[in-house]
Tab-separated table of C-alpha atoms (C1' of nucleotides) in Angstrom:
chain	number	residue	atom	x	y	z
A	1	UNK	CA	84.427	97.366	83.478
A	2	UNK	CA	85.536	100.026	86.427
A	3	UNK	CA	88.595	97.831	86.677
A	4	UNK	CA	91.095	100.048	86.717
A	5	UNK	CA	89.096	102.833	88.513
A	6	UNK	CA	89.304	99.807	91.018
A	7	UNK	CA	93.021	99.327	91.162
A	8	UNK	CA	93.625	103.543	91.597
A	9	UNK	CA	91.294	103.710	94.465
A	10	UNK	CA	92.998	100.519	95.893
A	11	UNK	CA	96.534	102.141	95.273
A	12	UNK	CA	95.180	105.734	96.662
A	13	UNK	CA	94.074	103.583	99.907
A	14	UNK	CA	97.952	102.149	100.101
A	15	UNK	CA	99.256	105.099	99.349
A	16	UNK	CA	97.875	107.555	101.413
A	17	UNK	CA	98.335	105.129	104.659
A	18	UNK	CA	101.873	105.632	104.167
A	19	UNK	CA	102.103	109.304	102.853
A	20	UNK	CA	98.705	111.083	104.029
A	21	UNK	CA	99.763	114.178	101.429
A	22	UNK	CA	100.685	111.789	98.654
A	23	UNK	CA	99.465	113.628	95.263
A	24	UNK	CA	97.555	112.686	92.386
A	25	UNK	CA	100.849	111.739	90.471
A	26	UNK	CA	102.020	109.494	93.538
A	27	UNK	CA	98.947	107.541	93.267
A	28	UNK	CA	98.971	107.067	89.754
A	29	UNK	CA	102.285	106.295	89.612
A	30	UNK	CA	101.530	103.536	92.879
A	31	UNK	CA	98.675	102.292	90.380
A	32	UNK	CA	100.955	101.905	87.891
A	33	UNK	CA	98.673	104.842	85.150
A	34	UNK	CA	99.468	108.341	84.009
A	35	UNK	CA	98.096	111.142	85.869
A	36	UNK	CA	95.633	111.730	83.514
A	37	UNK	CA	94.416	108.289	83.351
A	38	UNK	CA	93.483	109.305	87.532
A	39	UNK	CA	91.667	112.149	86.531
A	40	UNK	CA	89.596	110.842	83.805
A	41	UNK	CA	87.903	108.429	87.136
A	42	UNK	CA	87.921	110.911	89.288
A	43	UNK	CA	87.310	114.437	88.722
A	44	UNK	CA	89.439	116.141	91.136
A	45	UNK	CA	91.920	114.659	94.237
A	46	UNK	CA	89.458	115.932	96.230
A	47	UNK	CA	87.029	113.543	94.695
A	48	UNK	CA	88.883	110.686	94.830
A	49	UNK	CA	89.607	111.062	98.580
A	50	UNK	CA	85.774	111.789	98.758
A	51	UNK	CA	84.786	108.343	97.506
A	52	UNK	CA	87.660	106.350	99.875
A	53	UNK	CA	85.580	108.568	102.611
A	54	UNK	CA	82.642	107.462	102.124
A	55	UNK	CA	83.301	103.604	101.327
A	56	UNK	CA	85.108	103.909	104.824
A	57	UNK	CA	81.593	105.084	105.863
A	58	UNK	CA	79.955	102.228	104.143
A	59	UNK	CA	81.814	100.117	106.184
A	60	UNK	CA	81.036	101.541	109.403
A	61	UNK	CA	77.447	101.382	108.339
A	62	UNK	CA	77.698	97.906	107.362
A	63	UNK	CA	78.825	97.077	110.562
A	64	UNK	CA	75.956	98.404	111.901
A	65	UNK	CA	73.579	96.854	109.844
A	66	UNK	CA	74.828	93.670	110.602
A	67	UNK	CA	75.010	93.640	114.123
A	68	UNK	CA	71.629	94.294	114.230
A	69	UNK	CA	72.094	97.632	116.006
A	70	UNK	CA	69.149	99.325	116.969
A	71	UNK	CA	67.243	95.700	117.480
A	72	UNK	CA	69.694	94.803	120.031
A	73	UNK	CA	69.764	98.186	121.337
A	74	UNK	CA	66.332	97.957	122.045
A	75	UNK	CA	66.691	94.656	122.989
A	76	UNK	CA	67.779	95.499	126.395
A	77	UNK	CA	69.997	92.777	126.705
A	78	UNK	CA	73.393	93.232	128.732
A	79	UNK	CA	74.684	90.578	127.341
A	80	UNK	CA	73.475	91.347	123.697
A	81	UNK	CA	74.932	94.514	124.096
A	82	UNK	CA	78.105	93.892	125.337
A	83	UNK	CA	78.664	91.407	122.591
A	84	UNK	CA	77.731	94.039	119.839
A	85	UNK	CA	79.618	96.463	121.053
A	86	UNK	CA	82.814	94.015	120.857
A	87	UNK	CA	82.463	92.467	118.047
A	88	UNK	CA	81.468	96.672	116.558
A	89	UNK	CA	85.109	97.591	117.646
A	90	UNK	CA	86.770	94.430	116.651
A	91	UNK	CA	85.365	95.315	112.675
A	92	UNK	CA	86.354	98.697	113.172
A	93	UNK	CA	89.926	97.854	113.580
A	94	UNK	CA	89.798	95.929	110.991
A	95	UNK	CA	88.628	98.400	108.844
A	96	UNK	CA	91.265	101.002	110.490
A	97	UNK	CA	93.911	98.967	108.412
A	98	UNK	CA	92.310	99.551	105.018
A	99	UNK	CA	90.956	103.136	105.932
A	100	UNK	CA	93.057	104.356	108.944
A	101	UNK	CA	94.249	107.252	106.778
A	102	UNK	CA	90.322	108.596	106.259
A	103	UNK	CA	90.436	108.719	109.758
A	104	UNK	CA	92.738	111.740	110.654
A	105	UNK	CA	92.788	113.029	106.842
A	106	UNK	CA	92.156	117.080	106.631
A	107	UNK	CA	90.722	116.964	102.989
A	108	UNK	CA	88.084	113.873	103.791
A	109	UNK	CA	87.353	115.924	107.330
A	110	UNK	CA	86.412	119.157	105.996
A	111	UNK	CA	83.813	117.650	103.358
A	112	UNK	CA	80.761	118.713	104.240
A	113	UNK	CA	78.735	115.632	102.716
A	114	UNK	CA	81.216	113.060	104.801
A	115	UNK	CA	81.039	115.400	107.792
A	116	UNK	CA	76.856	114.903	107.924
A	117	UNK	CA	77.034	111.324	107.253
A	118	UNK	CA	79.434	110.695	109.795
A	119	UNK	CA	77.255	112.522	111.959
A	120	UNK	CA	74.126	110.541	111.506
A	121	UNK	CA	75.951	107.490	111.794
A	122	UNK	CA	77.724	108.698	115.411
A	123	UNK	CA	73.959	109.305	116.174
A	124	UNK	CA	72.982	106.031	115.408
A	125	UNK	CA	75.793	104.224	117.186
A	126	UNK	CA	75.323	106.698	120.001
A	127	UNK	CA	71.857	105.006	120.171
A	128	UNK	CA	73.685	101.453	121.163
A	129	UNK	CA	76.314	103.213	123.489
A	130	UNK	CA	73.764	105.037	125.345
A	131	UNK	CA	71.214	101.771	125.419
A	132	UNK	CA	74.066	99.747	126.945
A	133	UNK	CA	74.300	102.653	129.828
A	134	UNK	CA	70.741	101.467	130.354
A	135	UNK	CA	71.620	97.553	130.169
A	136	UNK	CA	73.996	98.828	132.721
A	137	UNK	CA	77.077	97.579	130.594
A	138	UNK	CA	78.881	101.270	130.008
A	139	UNK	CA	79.122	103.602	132.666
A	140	UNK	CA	76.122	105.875	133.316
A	141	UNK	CA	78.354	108.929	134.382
A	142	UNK	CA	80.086	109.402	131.144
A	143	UNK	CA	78.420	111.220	128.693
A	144	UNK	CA	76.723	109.241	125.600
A	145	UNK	CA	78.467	111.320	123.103
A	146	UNK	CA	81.655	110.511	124.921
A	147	UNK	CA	81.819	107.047	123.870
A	148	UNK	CA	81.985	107.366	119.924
A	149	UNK	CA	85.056	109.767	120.795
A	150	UNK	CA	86.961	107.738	122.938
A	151	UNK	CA	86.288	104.728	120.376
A	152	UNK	CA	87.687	106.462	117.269
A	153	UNK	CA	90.615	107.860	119.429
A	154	UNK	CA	91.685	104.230	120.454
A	155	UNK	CA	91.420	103.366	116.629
A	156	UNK	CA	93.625	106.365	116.171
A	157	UNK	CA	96.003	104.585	118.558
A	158	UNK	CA	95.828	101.388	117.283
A	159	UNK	CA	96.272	102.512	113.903
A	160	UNK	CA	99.656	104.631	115.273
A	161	UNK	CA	101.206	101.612	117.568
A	162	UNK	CA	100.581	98.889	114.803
A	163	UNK	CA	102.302	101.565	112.174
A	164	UNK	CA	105.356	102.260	114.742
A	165	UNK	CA	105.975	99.008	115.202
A	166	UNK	CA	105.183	99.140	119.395
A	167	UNK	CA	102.560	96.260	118.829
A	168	UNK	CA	101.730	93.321	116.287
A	169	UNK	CA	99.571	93.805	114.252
A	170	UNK	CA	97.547	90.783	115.385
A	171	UNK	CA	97.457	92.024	118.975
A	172	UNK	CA	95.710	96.074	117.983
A	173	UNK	CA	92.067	94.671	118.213
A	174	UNK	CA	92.310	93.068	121.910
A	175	UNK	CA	94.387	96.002	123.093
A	176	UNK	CA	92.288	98.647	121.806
A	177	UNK	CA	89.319	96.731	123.353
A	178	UNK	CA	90.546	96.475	126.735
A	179	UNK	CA	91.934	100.027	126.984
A	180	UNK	CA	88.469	100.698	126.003
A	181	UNK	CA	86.773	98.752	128.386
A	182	UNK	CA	88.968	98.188	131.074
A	183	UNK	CA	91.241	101.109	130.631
A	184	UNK	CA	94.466	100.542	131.828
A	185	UNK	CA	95.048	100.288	135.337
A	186	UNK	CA	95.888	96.643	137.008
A	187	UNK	CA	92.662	94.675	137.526
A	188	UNK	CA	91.958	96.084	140.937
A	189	UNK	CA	93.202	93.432	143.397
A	190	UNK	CA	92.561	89.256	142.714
A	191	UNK	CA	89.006	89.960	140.989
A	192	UNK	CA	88.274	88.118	137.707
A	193	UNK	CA	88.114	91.054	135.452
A	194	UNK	CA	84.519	90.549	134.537
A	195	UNK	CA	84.734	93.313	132.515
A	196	UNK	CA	87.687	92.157	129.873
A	197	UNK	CA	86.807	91.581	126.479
A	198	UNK	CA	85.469	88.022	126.068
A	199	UNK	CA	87.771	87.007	123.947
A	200	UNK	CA	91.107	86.192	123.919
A	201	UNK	CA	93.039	87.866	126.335
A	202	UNK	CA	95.392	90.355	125.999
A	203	UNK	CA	98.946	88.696	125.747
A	204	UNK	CA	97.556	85.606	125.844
A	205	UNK	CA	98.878	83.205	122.734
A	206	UNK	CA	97.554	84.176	119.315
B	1	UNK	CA	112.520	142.359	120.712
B	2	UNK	CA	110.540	139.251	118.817
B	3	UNK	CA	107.426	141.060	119.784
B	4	UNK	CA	105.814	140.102	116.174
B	5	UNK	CA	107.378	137.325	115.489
B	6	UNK	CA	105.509	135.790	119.178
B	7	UNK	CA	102.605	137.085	117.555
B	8	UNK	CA	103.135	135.437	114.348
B	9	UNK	CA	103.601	131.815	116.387
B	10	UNK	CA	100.280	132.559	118.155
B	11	UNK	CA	98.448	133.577	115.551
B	12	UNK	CA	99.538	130.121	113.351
B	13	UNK	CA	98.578	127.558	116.560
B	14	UNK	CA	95.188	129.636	116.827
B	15	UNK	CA	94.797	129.583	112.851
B	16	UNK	CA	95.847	125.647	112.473
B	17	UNK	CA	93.885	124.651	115.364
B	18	UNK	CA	90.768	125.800	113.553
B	19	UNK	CA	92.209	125.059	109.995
B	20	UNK	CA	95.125	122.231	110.517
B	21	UNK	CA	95.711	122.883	106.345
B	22	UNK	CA	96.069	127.076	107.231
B	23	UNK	CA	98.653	128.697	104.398
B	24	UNK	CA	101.185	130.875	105.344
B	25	UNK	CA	98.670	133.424	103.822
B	26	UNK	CA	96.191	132.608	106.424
B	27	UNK	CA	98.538	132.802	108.937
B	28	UNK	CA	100.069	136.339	107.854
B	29	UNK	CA	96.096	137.689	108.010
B	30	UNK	CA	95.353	136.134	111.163
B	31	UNK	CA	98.627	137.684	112.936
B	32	UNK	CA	97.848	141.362	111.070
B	33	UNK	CA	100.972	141.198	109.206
B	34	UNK	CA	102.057	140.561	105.096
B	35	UNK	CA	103.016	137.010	104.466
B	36	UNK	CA	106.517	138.501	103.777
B	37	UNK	CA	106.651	139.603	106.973
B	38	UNK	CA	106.283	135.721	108.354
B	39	UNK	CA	108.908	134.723	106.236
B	40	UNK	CA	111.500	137.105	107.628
B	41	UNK	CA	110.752	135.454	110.507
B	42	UNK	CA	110.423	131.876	109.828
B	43	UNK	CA	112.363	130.291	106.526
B	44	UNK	CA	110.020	128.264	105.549
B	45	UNK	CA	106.121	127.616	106.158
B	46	UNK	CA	107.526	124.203	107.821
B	47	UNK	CA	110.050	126.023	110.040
B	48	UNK	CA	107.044	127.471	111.539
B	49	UNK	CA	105.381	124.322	112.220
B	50	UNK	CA	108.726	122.350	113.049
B	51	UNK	CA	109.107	125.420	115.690
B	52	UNK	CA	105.171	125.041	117.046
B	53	UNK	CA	105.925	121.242	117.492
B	54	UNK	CA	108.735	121.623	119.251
B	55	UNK	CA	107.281	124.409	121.516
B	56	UNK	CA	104.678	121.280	122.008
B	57	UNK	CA	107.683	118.705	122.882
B	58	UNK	CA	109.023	121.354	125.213
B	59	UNK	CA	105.450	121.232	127.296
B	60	UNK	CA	105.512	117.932	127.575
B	61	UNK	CA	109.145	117.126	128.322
B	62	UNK	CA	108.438	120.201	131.171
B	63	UNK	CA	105.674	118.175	132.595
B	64	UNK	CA	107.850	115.359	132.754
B	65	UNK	CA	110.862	117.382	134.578
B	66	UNK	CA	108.210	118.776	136.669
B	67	UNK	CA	106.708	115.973	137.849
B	68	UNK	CA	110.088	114.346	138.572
B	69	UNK	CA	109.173	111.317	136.528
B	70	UNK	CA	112.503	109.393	136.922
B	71	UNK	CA	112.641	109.839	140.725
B	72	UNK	CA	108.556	108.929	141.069
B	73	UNK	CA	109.498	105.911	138.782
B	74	UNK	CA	112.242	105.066	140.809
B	75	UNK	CA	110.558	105.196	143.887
B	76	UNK	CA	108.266	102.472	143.277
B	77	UNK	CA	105.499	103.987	145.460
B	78	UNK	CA	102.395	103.034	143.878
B	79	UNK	CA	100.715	106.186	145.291
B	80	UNK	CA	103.073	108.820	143.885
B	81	UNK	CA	102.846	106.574	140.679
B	82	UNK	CA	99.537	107.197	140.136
B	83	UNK	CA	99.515	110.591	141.440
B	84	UNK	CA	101.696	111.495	138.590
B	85	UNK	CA	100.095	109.645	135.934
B	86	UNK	CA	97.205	111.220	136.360
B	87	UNK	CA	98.774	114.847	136.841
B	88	UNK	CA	100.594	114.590	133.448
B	89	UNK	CA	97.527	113.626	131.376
B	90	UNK	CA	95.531	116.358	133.199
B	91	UNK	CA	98.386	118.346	132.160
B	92	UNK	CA	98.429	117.014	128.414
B	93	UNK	CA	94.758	117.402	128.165
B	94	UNK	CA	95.334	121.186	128.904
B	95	UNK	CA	98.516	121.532	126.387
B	96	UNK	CA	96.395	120.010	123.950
B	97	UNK	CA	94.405	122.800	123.612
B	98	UNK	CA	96.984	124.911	122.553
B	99	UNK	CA	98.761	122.522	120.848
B	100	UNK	CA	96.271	120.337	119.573
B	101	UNK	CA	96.935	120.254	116.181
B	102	UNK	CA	100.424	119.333	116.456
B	103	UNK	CA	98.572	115.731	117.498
B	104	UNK	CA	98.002	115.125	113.811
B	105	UNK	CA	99.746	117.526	111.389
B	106	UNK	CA	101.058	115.482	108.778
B	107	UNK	CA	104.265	117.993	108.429
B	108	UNK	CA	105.136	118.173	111.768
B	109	UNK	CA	104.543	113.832	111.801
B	110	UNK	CA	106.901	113.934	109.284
B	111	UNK	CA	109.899	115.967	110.368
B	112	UNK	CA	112.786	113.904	111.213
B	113	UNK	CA	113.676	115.673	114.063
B	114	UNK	CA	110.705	116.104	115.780
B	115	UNK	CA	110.098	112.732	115.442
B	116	UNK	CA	113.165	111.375	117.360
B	117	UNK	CA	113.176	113.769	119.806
B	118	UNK	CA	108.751	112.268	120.196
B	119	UNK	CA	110.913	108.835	120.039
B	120	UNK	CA	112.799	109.908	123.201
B	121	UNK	CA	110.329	111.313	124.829
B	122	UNK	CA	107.877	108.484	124.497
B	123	UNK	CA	111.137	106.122	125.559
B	124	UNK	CA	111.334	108.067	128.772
B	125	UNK	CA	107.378	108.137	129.422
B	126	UNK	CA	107.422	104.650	128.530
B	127	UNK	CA	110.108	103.961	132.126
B	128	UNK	CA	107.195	105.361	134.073
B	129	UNK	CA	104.558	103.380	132.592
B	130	UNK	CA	106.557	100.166	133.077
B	131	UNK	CA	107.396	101.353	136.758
B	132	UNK	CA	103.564	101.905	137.370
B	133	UNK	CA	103.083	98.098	136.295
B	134	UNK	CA	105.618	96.753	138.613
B	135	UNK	CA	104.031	98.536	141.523
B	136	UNK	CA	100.810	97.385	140.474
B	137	UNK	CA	98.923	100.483	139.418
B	138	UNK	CA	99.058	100.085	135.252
B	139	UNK	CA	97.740	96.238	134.147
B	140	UNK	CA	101.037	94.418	133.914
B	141	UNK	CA	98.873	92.392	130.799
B	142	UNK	CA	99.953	95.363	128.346
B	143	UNK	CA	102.711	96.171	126.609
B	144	UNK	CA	104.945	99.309	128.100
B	145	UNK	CA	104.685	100.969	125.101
B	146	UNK	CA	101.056	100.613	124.392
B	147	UNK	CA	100.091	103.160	127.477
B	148	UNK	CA	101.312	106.178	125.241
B	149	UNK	CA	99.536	105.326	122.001
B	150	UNK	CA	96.594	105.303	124.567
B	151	UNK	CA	97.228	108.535	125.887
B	152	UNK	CA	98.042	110.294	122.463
B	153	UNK	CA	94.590	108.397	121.265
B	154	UNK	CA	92.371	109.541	124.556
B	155	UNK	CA	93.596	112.771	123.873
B	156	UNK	CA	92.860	113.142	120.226
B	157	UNK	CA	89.403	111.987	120.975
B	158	UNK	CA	89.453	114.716	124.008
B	159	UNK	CA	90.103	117.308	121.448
B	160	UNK	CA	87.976	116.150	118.752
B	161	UNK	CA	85.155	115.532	121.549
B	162	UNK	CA	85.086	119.370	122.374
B	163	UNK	CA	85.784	120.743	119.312
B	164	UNK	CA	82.962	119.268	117.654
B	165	UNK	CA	81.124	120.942	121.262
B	166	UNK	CA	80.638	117.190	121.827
B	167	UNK	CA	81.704	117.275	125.646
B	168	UNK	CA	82.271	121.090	127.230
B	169	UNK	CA	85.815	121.885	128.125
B	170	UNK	CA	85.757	121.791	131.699
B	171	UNK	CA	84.419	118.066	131.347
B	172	UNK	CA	87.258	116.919	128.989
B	173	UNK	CA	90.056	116.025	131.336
B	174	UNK	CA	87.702	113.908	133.823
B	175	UNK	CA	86.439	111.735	130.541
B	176	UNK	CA	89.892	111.260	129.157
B	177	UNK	CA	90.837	110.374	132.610
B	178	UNK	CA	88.415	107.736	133.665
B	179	UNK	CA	88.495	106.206	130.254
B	180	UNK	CA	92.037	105.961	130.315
B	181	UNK	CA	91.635	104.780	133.617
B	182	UNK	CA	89.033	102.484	134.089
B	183	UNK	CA	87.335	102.161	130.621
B	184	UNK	CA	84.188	103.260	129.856
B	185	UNK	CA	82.284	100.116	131.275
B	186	UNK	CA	80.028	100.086	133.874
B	187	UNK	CA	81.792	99.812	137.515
B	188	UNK	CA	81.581	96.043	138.439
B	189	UNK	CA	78.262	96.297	140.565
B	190	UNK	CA	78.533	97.495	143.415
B	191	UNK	CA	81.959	97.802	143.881
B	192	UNK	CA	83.736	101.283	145.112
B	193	UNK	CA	85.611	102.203	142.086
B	194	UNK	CA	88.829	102.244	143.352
B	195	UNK	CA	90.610	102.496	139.909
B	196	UNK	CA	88.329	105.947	139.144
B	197	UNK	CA	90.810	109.051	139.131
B	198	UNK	CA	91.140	110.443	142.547
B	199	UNK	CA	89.572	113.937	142.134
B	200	UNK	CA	86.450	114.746	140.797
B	201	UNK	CA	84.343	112.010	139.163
B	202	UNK	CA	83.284	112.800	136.266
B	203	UNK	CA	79.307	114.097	136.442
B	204	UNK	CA	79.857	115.358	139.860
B	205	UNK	CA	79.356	119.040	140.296
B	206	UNK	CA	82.684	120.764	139.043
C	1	DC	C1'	121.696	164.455	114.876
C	2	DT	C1'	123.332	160.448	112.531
C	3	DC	C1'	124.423	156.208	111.320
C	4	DA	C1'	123.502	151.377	111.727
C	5	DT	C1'	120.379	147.839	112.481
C	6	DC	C1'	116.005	145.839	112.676
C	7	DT	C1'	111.393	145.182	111.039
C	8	DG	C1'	107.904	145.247	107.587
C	9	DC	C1'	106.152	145.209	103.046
C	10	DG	C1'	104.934	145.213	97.963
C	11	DA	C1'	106.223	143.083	93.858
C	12	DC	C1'	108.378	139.425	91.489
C	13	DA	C1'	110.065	134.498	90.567
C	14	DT	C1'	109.635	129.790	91.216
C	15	DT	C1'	107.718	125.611	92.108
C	16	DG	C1'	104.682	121.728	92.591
C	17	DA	C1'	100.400	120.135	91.889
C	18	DT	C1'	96.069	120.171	89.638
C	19	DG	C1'	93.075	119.741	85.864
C	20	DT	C1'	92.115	119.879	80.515
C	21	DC	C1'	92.503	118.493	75.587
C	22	DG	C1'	93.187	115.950	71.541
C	23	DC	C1'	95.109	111.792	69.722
C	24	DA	C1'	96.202	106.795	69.860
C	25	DT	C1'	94.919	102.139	71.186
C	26	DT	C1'	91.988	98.580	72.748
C	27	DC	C1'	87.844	96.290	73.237
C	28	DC	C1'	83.673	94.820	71.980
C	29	DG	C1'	79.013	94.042	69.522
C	30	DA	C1'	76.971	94.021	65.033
D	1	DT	C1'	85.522	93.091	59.332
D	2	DC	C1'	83.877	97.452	60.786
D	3	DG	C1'	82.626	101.237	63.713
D	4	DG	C1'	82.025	103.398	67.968
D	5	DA	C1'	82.592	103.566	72.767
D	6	DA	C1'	85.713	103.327	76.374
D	7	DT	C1'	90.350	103.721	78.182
D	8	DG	C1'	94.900	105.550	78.502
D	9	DC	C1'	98.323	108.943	77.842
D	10	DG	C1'	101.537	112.920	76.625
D	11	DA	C1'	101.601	117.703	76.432
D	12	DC	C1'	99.732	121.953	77.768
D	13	DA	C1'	97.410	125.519	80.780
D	14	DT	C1'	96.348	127.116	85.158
D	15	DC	C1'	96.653	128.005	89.880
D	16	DA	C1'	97.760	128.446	94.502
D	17	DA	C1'	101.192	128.686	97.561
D	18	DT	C1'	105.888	129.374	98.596
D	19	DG	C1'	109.957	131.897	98.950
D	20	DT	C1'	113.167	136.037	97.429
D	21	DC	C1'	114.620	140.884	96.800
D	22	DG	C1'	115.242	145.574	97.344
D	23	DC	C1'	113.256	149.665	99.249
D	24	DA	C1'	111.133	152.347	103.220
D	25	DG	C1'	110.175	153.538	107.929
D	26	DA	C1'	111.239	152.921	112.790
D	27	DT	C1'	114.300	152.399	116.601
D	28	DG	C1'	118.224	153.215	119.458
D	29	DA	C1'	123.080	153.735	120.699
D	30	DG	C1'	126.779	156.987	120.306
DNA sequence: CTCATCTGCGACATTGATGTCGCATTCCGA
DNA sequence: TCGGAATGCGACATCAATGTCGCAGATGAG
């Protein structure tokens, strides 16, 4: 059984959420093994921050996969779409708590295996962000590339205000998907804000 | 005259930009100078990055003094509000390119210092925000201190957006802007989009 | 010209972290 | 019960990066 190469990996993801640099001994030490006990699961740190990488990307992909993306992408369906793209974000957030760290961390970002994969998969979700410009449900004039960015910075935001303290924990998924959506400004004038997540609403009761 | 040791600071924000995980090493090549050399200059390889981030803090507490924030806050003129909103990110987006990496250096996230003086500068960004939702220009449905995290986020995905040669340079302010802004859904039908930032729209000629 | 100071550098010392090795213990299946 | 495969660990070896020290050349005021 791989149940203790289970529990490092799950003490390398705590760890390294609160201490990005944390070394091999802080880990093992969080995981309650020797150092060595680490390295005979996982070859090098390196390695071990490899495989958090790419179960992070298993996740996104996952995601994917079960939304359906590229059959509601071609779909055409606004509403489809817009639904996807929510409920996308929402799981992404999500995940952001387990695997925020992978997000910003140097080591996992200059691996050139994770690097590809992450780029086919931005490809791929490019494919619904650019087929909901079409659906007429994210704005034509911004470029289709743009979107994946502006996502993973919001997550990057999220991830920040939830570990400050500046929001609950409960609220990071409907303010990361109104920023995203809505941006920030008031809802121009007494319009319904058609375009607010459908959910519940910011600052609304949990 | 700290001719070399300006070149030394230059030479680390180009080398960390490229390589956020640069060693002093790195840093001594890329300036033309022995890694000695840095050290007679800076104590420690994080006295050099505690000096870069607060070279960063300076830029944005200038833009702040610049803009006048407390007086624009004060003034609760909804114009000049959003006038200066919109100056200061345009203003971040262009520090960030310089200072990018000081967005997510795990040393420089970790200093004490650094981080209370980002504490009181946030605080003090945070009075305009709040002023901008009383006069009806930032969505009074958010929480003050959420508007920064969105701004550090926008701008991380800015950077990351046009390093990765993603979205060209010129572009990057205008798509941090609008997002920020308005979100990256589709304008409401037909409606003039009178949240869009007030110069150039993004996709128009530049 | 001369001394004092500043700047730079090569060589060394130290440190923290990584990764390896052989031995002990546990956990099965036969 | 027995044997071997897997797991864990302490101790050691290595390495990369950091930081220190004393000497050498430049610079500049007097």
């Amino acid at each position: 059984m791989t149940s203790n190469r289970d529990a490092v990996l799950a003490a390398a993801q705590r760890t390294l959420n609160v201490d990005p640099g944390a070394s091999v001994a802080d880990i093992a030490q969080a995981a309650g093994v020797s150092r060595a006990t680490v390295h005979r699961h996982f070859e090098s740190r390196e390695a071990l921050l490899v495989e958090l990488g790419t179960r992070s990307l298993d996740q996104w992909e996952q995601r994917m996969d079960a939304g359906d993306l590229e059959a509601v992408a071609a779909s055409g369906d606004a509403a489809r779409i817009r639904a996807l793209l929510e409920a996308l974000v929402r799981g992404y957030v999500e995940d952001a708590d387990t695997y925020g760290f992978a997000l910003t961390d140097h080591v996992i970002l200059a691996n050139a295996d994770l690097v590809a994969r992450t780029e086919r998969l931005a490809d791929r979700e490019t494919g619904l962000f650019v087929a909901a410009q079409a659906a007429g449900v994210l704005s034509p004039a911004l470029p289709g590339r743009w979107f994946g960015h502006a996502v993973y910075g919001l997550l990057v935001a999220g991830r920040e205000a939830v570990r400050l303290g500046d929001v609950a924990p409960r609220e990071a998924a409907d303010l990361v998907l109104t920023t995203l959506f809505s941006g920030i400004t008031a809802p121009s004038s007494t319009a319904p804000s058609s375009t607010a997540p459908s959910s519940t609403a910011p600052g609304a009761p949990a």
